[in-house]
């Protein structure tokens, strides 16, 4: 059995397949935002033919969709359209920066239909998968950063916060067709009172249901009750010597080193994470942990009093074991009193390295074959850029 390893930088950044469309001509579907206000459906029958998109957005204004090299506008292949007072409008465009995209001289996209109903705009269009237009993004069987934006009316102007991006593999999409099980663990805070201070970390050690046989967690959903103050949360499994629950400030937890094996995490802007269909996080069995520590970072910049919270996770699990086990590792820099950013520094680089050749010293027995398949990045206020590299 291979052992799959998800690389972490403090917190997991999530990607999840949403499932199948009800139209056989466009069988794939993905929500591009966490609030499920922007839905994309697509389909194709021949890699040398055309690809058809249906974009559904909760607005009656203009809608835009694009293929981006990096998640931003510059270099993106974009279409903008809608249904205005004088009928439909639609154009193939390209972006040279953070300004209104220019109309492409070669209109590679074709509008098939556009309509409005119940506060939504639905726009269906298509283009050749293989395009000879230099301003068109080349669609391949690799993940592509999809971008979207929309307005509240048909005046095509600055979108403000009505925008977003999501990485999707259009030509090699593998959604989870059916959910293996609806059983889940609920791991949340218990109506914790958040003190009137800017930064507060709360820890809860809780005992989960005992599963006699090994199961696999296949989906992790954040349960965020107060999105304005919950900054991030982490879930760790505890050593077998931990046998008592706890619910208190992390600063007064006696020995947090007994609960340091990361299970999952979430940071502001994240959504649900669904593992590949052939992989799962092992839970249960005779040798598995039963106590877990949930650590929550609350950011309360206005020092508001009287706020309570019960945020946490839902961990969906199944007895149907997958081919691969998933493990997690956090990589970064340990902050201590000796870590100091020089005053007035315009840049300050720090590096954390995980040398997998040393795993044999940490893992009992032979080191399994490791395959990295997901990564998440997270910083606090001083962080400006963060990236991870995988060297083979």
XYZ file of C-alpha atoms in Angstrom:
392
model
C 0.000 0.000 0.000
C 1.292 3.452 -0.852
C 1.140 6.066 1.884
C -0.075 9.449 0.635
C 1.321 12.516 2.308
C -0.359 15.916 2.230
C 2.175 18.709 2.735
C 1.046 21.423 5.159
C 2.273 24.865 6.064
C 0.283 25.174 9.300
C -3.103 24.881 7.628
C -4.686 22.920 4.839
C -5.931 24.780 1.700
C -8.742 22.970 0.184
C -9.880 21.658 -3.081
C -13.024 19.592 -3.504
C -14.935 18.113 -6.382
C -18.600 19.026 -6.285
C -20.067 16.264 -8.433
C -21.994 15.752 -11.606
C -24.328 17.935 -13.645
C -27.836 16.753 -14.528
C -27.255 17.522 -18.243
C -25.530 14.617 -20.052
C -24.024 17.048 -22.574
C -22.247 18.936 -19.773
C -21.710 16.236 -17.138
C -19.274 18.048 -14.856
C -20.065 20.655 -12.233
C -18.055 22.670 -9.725
C -18.933 25.547 -7.423
C -16.255 28.200 -7.796
C -17.004 29.922 -4.470
C -17.523 28.725 -0.903
C -21.040 30.215 -0.697
C -22.282 28.283 -3.743
C -23.292 31.462 -5.576
C -21.148 30.738 -8.641
C -21.644 27.401 -10.408
C -19.777 26.167 -13.478
C -20.896 23.207 -15.588
C -18.938 21.932 -18.556
C -18.535 19.045 -20.955
C -16.721 17.815 -24.066
C -16.694 14.653 -26.182
C -13.461 14.971 -28.134
C -10.139 16.510 -27.093
C -9.843 17.873 -30.631
C -13.373 19.285 -30.565
C -15.147 21.942 -28.525
C -15.758 22.388 -24.810
C -19.098 23.766 -23.631
C -19.531 25.814 -20.448
C -22.619 26.866 -18.524
C -22.010 29.600 -15.952
C -24.703 30.215 -13.327
C -24.284 33.179 -10.965
C -26.658 34.721 -8.428
C -26.941 38.110 -10.103
C -28.954 39.805 -12.822
C -26.003 41.930 -13.884
C -23.030 41.107 -16.092
C -21.079 37.873 -15.531
C -17.501 37.047 -16.398
C -15.467 33.844 -16.569
C -11.858 33.255 -17.471
C -8.861 30.943 -17.663
C -5.856 32.405 -15.865
C -2.149 31.496 -15.759
C -1.880 32.351 -12.055
C -5.305 33.217 -10.630
C -5.019 36.917 -11.477
C -6.269 38.940 -14.438
C -3.063 39.638 -16.359
C -2.716 37.135 -19.195
C -6.200 35.708 -18.692
C -8.577 34.527 -21.407
C -11.990 35.957 -20.442
C -15.594 36.109 -21.595
C -18.090 38.686 -20.321
C -21.793 38.626 -21.062
C -25.295 39.020 -19.773
C -28.878 39.890 -20.574
C -29.467 43.633 -20.657
C -32.498 45.842 -21.355
C -31.783 45.638 -25.101
C -31.064 41.911 -25.260
C -28.052 39.702 -24.784
C -24.413 40.795 -25.022
C -21.262 38.652 -25.051
C -17.599 39.025 -26.013
C -14.363 37.058 -26.005
C -11.763 39.216 -24.223
C -8.225 39.093 -22.845
C -6.658 40.909 -19.899
C -3.388 42.828 -19.944
C -3.667 43.892 -16.303
C -6.136 44.814 -13.586
C -8.259 46.826 -15.970
C -11.266 46.143 -18.192
C -10.281 43.202 -20.451
C -9.848 44.059 -24.119
C -12.090 42.613 -26.830
C -10.238 39.899 -28.741
C -9.994 40.454 -32.506
C -10.572 36.722 -32.998
C -13.797 35.722 -31.243
C -13.053 32.086 -30.354
C -15.978 31.759 -27.921
C -19.537 31.347 -29.165
C -22.564 32.313 -27.075
C -25.184 29.565 -27.147
C -27.720 31.074 -24.745
C -28.124 33.508 -21.869
C -31.087 34.060 -19.597
C -32.238 35.308 -16.223
C -34.565 33.610 -13.750
C -35.118 33.854 -9.999
C -32.245 36.303 -9.536
C -29.739 34.179 -11.458
C -27.985 34.632 -14.777
C -27.298 31.473 -16.766
C -24.890 31.785 -19.702
C -23.905 28.875 -21.966
C -21.000 29.204 -24.398
C -18.336 27.103 -26.082
C -14.897 27.290 -27.679
C -12.466 24.907 -29.393
C -10.304 23.035 -26.893
C -7.346 23.551 -29.213
C -7.222 27.214 -30.212
C -4.777 28.948 -32.563
C -5.528 32.409 -31.145
C -2.503 33.767 -29.249
C -4.837 35.538 -26.816
C -6.657 32.305 -25.894
C -5.570 30.185 -22.955
C -4.410 26.712 -23.985
C -6.577 24.096 -22.285
C -4.640 20.956 -21.344
C -5.234 17.936 -19.109
C -3.651 19.787 -16.185
C -5.321 21.863 -13.436
C -6.250 25.363 -14.601
C -6.965 28.393 -12.455
C -10.500 29.489 -13.282
C -11.506 33.051 -12.430
C -14.906 34.694 -12.246
C -16.416 38.098 -11.566
C -19.830 39.703 -11.793
C -21.710 42.938 -11.290
C -25.039 43.938 -9.809
C -26.164 45.538 -13.092
C -25.269 45.448 -16.788
C -22.745 48.282 -16.569
C -19.447 46.413 -16.998
C -17.301 48.111 -14.378
C -15.114 47.248 -11.383
C -16.357 44.093 -9.686
C -15.159 44.889 -6.156
C -15.395 41.808 -3.935
C -17.593 39.950 -6.458
C -14.724 37.890 -7.814
C -12.766 34.736 -7.092
C -10.630 31.898 -8.384
C -10.527 28.124 -8.147
C -8.203 25.523 -9.643
C -9.953 22.780 -11.637
C -8.785 20.132 -14.086
C -11.297 20.606 -16.900
C -10.165 17.730 -19.121
C -9.301 15.217 -16.401
C -11.998 15.918 -13.831
C -12.650 13.149 -11.291
C -15.612 14.060 -9.075
C -16.830 11.805 -6.314
C -20.010 10.421 -7.837
C -21.563 9.100 -4.616
C -20.802 9.686 -0.957
C -19.618 6.452 0.711
C -21.360 7.312 3.987
C -23.090 10.167 5.796
C -21.556 9.251 9.175
C -19.345 11.901 10.694
C -17.480 12.956 13.823
C -18.354 16.404 15.149
C -15.277 18.097 16.636
C -16.167 21.609 17.788
C -15.674 24.087 20.567
C -18.306 24.029 23.306
C -19.776 27.532 23.422
C -16.420 28.955 24.469
C -16.406 32.537 25.818
C -13.873 34.598 23.849
C -12.056 37.117 26.051
C -11.937 40.808 25.002
C -8.355 40.655 23.719
C -7.075 40.868 20.152
C -5.416 37.430 19.954
C -6.643 34.383 21.836
C -5.892 30.663 21.428
C -8.313 28.163 22.918
C -7.691 24.423 23.207
C -10.194 21.651 23.707
C -9.158 18.029 24.207
C -12.100 15.736 23.575
C -12.771 12.032 23.314
C -14.168 10.712 20.052
C -16.355 7.685 19.496
C -14.441 4.403 19.486
C -14.452 2.632 16.126
C -13.523 -1.011 16.633
C -12.326 -1.400 13.046
C -10.258 0.876 10.861
C -12.271 3.464 8.909
C -11.323 6.203 6.450
C -12.207 9.884 6.707
C -12.943 11.043 3.164
C -14.363 14.565 3.638
C -13.647 17.381 6.088
C -16.044 20.279 6.478
C -15.302 23.400 8.529
C -18.133 24.541 10.799
C -17.546 28.276 11.228
C -20.001 29.992 13.574
C -18.202 33.358 13.720
C -16.288 33.983 10.476
C -15.349 37.509 11.580
C -13.209 36.317 14.509
C -12.231 32.695 13.738
C -8.848 33.027 12.051
C -7.714 29.412 11.869
C -8.161 26.076 13.601
C -6.090 22.908 13.837
C -6.956 19.369 14.906
C -4.326 17.062 16.433
C -4.439 13.477 17.650
C -3.072 12.779 21.130
C -0.663 10.223 22.537
C -2.222 7.133 24.137
C -1.184 8.454 27.574
C -3.761 11.273 27.262
C -6.959 10.074 28.942
C -8.707 13.243 30.152
C -10.664 15.973 28.405
C -9.776 19.664 28.685
C -11.373 22.963 27.689
C -9.256 26.040 28.383
C -6.811 28.619 27.069
C -3.935 27.004 25.187
C -1.507 29.001 27.335
C -2.350 26.956 30.418
C -2.510 23.518 28.799
C 0.022 21.444 30.740
C 1.734 19.556 27.916
C 0.664 20.238 24.360
C 3.502 18.032 23.069
C 1.300 15.005 23.810
C -1.113 16.113 21.075
C 1.016 17.141 18.109
C 0.066 14.785 15.260
C -1.879 17.020 12.874
C -5.074 15.564 11.437
C -6.410 18.575 9.550
C -6.639 22.341 9.596
C -8.551 25.313 8.272
C -7.764 28.975 7.651
C -9.775 32.033 6.676
C -11.085 31.676 3.144
C -10.974 27.876 3.135
C -13.835 25.527 2.398
C -14.615 21.843 2.597
C -11.898 19.395 1.571
C -12.718 16.089 -0.082
C -9.962 13.540 -0.551
C -9.433 11.659 -3.814
C -11.698 8.632 -4.169
C -8.788 6.225 -3.675
C -7.507 7.775 -0.424
C -8.609 8.393 3.153
C -7.343 9.448 6.582
C -7.268 6.370 8.853
C -9.455 6.475 11.973
C -10.402 3.744 14.429
C -9.009 0.286 14.987
C -7.210 -1.144 17.973
C -4.115 1.048 17.726
C -5.802 4.331 16.825
C -6.060 7.394 19.043
C -9.304 8.355 20.792
C -8.406 11.765 22.250
C -7.933 14.776 19.998
C -7.000 18.414 20.581
C -8.830 21.165 18.725
C -6.859 24.428 18.727
C -8.623 27.635 17.708
C -7.102 31.035 16.960
C -9.554 33.876 17.571
C -8.750 37.302 16.132
C -10.775 39.941 17.962
C -9.242 43.287 16.872
C -12.076 45.377 18.391
C -11.731 43.507 21.729
C -15.458 42.857 21.716
C -16.867 41.344 24.909
C -19.370 38.547 25.364
C -18.702 36.646 22.131
C -19.144 32.862 22.265
C -18.191 30.283 19.685
C -18.757 26.626 18.795
C -16.772 26.364 15.558
C -14.923 23.233 14.512
C -15.007 20.374 12.015
C -17.222 17.627 10.650
C -15.157 14.573 9.703
C -17.098 12.280 7.352
C -15.942 8.671 7.551
C -16.709 5.300 5.979
C -15.980 1.638 6.696
C -15.264 1.230 2.978
C -11.467 1.410 3.018
C -9.709 3.119 0.140
C -6.499 2.058 -1.578
C -4.241 4.606 0.127
C -3.828 5.948 3.661
C -3.284 9.698 4.007
C -0.921 11.316 6.501
C -0.168 14.967 7.172
C 2.929 16.939 8.025
C 3.381 20.617 8.921
C 6.414 22.428 7.565
C 7.525 25.899 8.560
C 9.563 27.944 11.007
C 9.241 27.626 14.784
C 8.762 31.104 16.248
C 10.687 31.836 19.441
C 12.344 34.749 21.229
C 15.398 34.313 19.018
C 13.347 34.811 15.836
C 13.487 38.546 15.175
C 12.667 40.521 12.054
C 15.135 43.433 11.770
C 13.530 46.880 12.241
C 12.634 48.777 9.048
C 13.408 45.714 6.910
C 11.762 45.849 3.480
C 12.114 42.057 3.120
C 12.960 39.212 5.473
C 13.071 35.625 4.253
C 12.736 32.536 6.427
C 12.908 28.927 5.328
C 11.631 25.628 6.666
C 12.919 22.393 5.156
C 11.541 18.879 5.543
C 14.124 16.296 4.491
C 12.207 13.108 3.749
C 15.423 11.081 3.604
C 15.408 11.282 7.421
C 11.948 9.717 7.751
C 13.523 6.329 8.437
C 14.701 7.690 11.804
C 11.147 8.687 12.735
C 9.039 5.937 11.191
C 9.171 2.426 12.697
C 9.968 -0.150 10.054
C 10.413 0.480 6.339
C 9.384 3.939 5.108
C 6.372 3.547 2.792
C 6.254 5.014 -0.703
C 5.173 8.652 -0.244
C 3.200 10.726 -2.742
C 2.443 14.396 -2.068
C -0.946 15.426 -3.475
C -2.098 18.547 -1.590
C -0.580 21.607 0.040
C -1.860 24.545 2.086
C -0.196 27.840 2.958
C -0.881 30.142 5.908
C 0.716 33.195 7.540
C -0.268 35.873 10.026
C -0.093 39.654 9.706
C 3.662 39.939 9.080
C 3.535 37.430 6.229
C 3.416 38.831 2.696
C 4.445 35.933 0.472
C 4.700 32.204 1.093
C 5.416 29.314 -1.223
C 6.330 25.645 -1.033
C 8.609 23.663 -3.306
C 8.807 19.907 -3.816
C 12.247 18.617 -4.845
C 12.571 15.069 -6.126
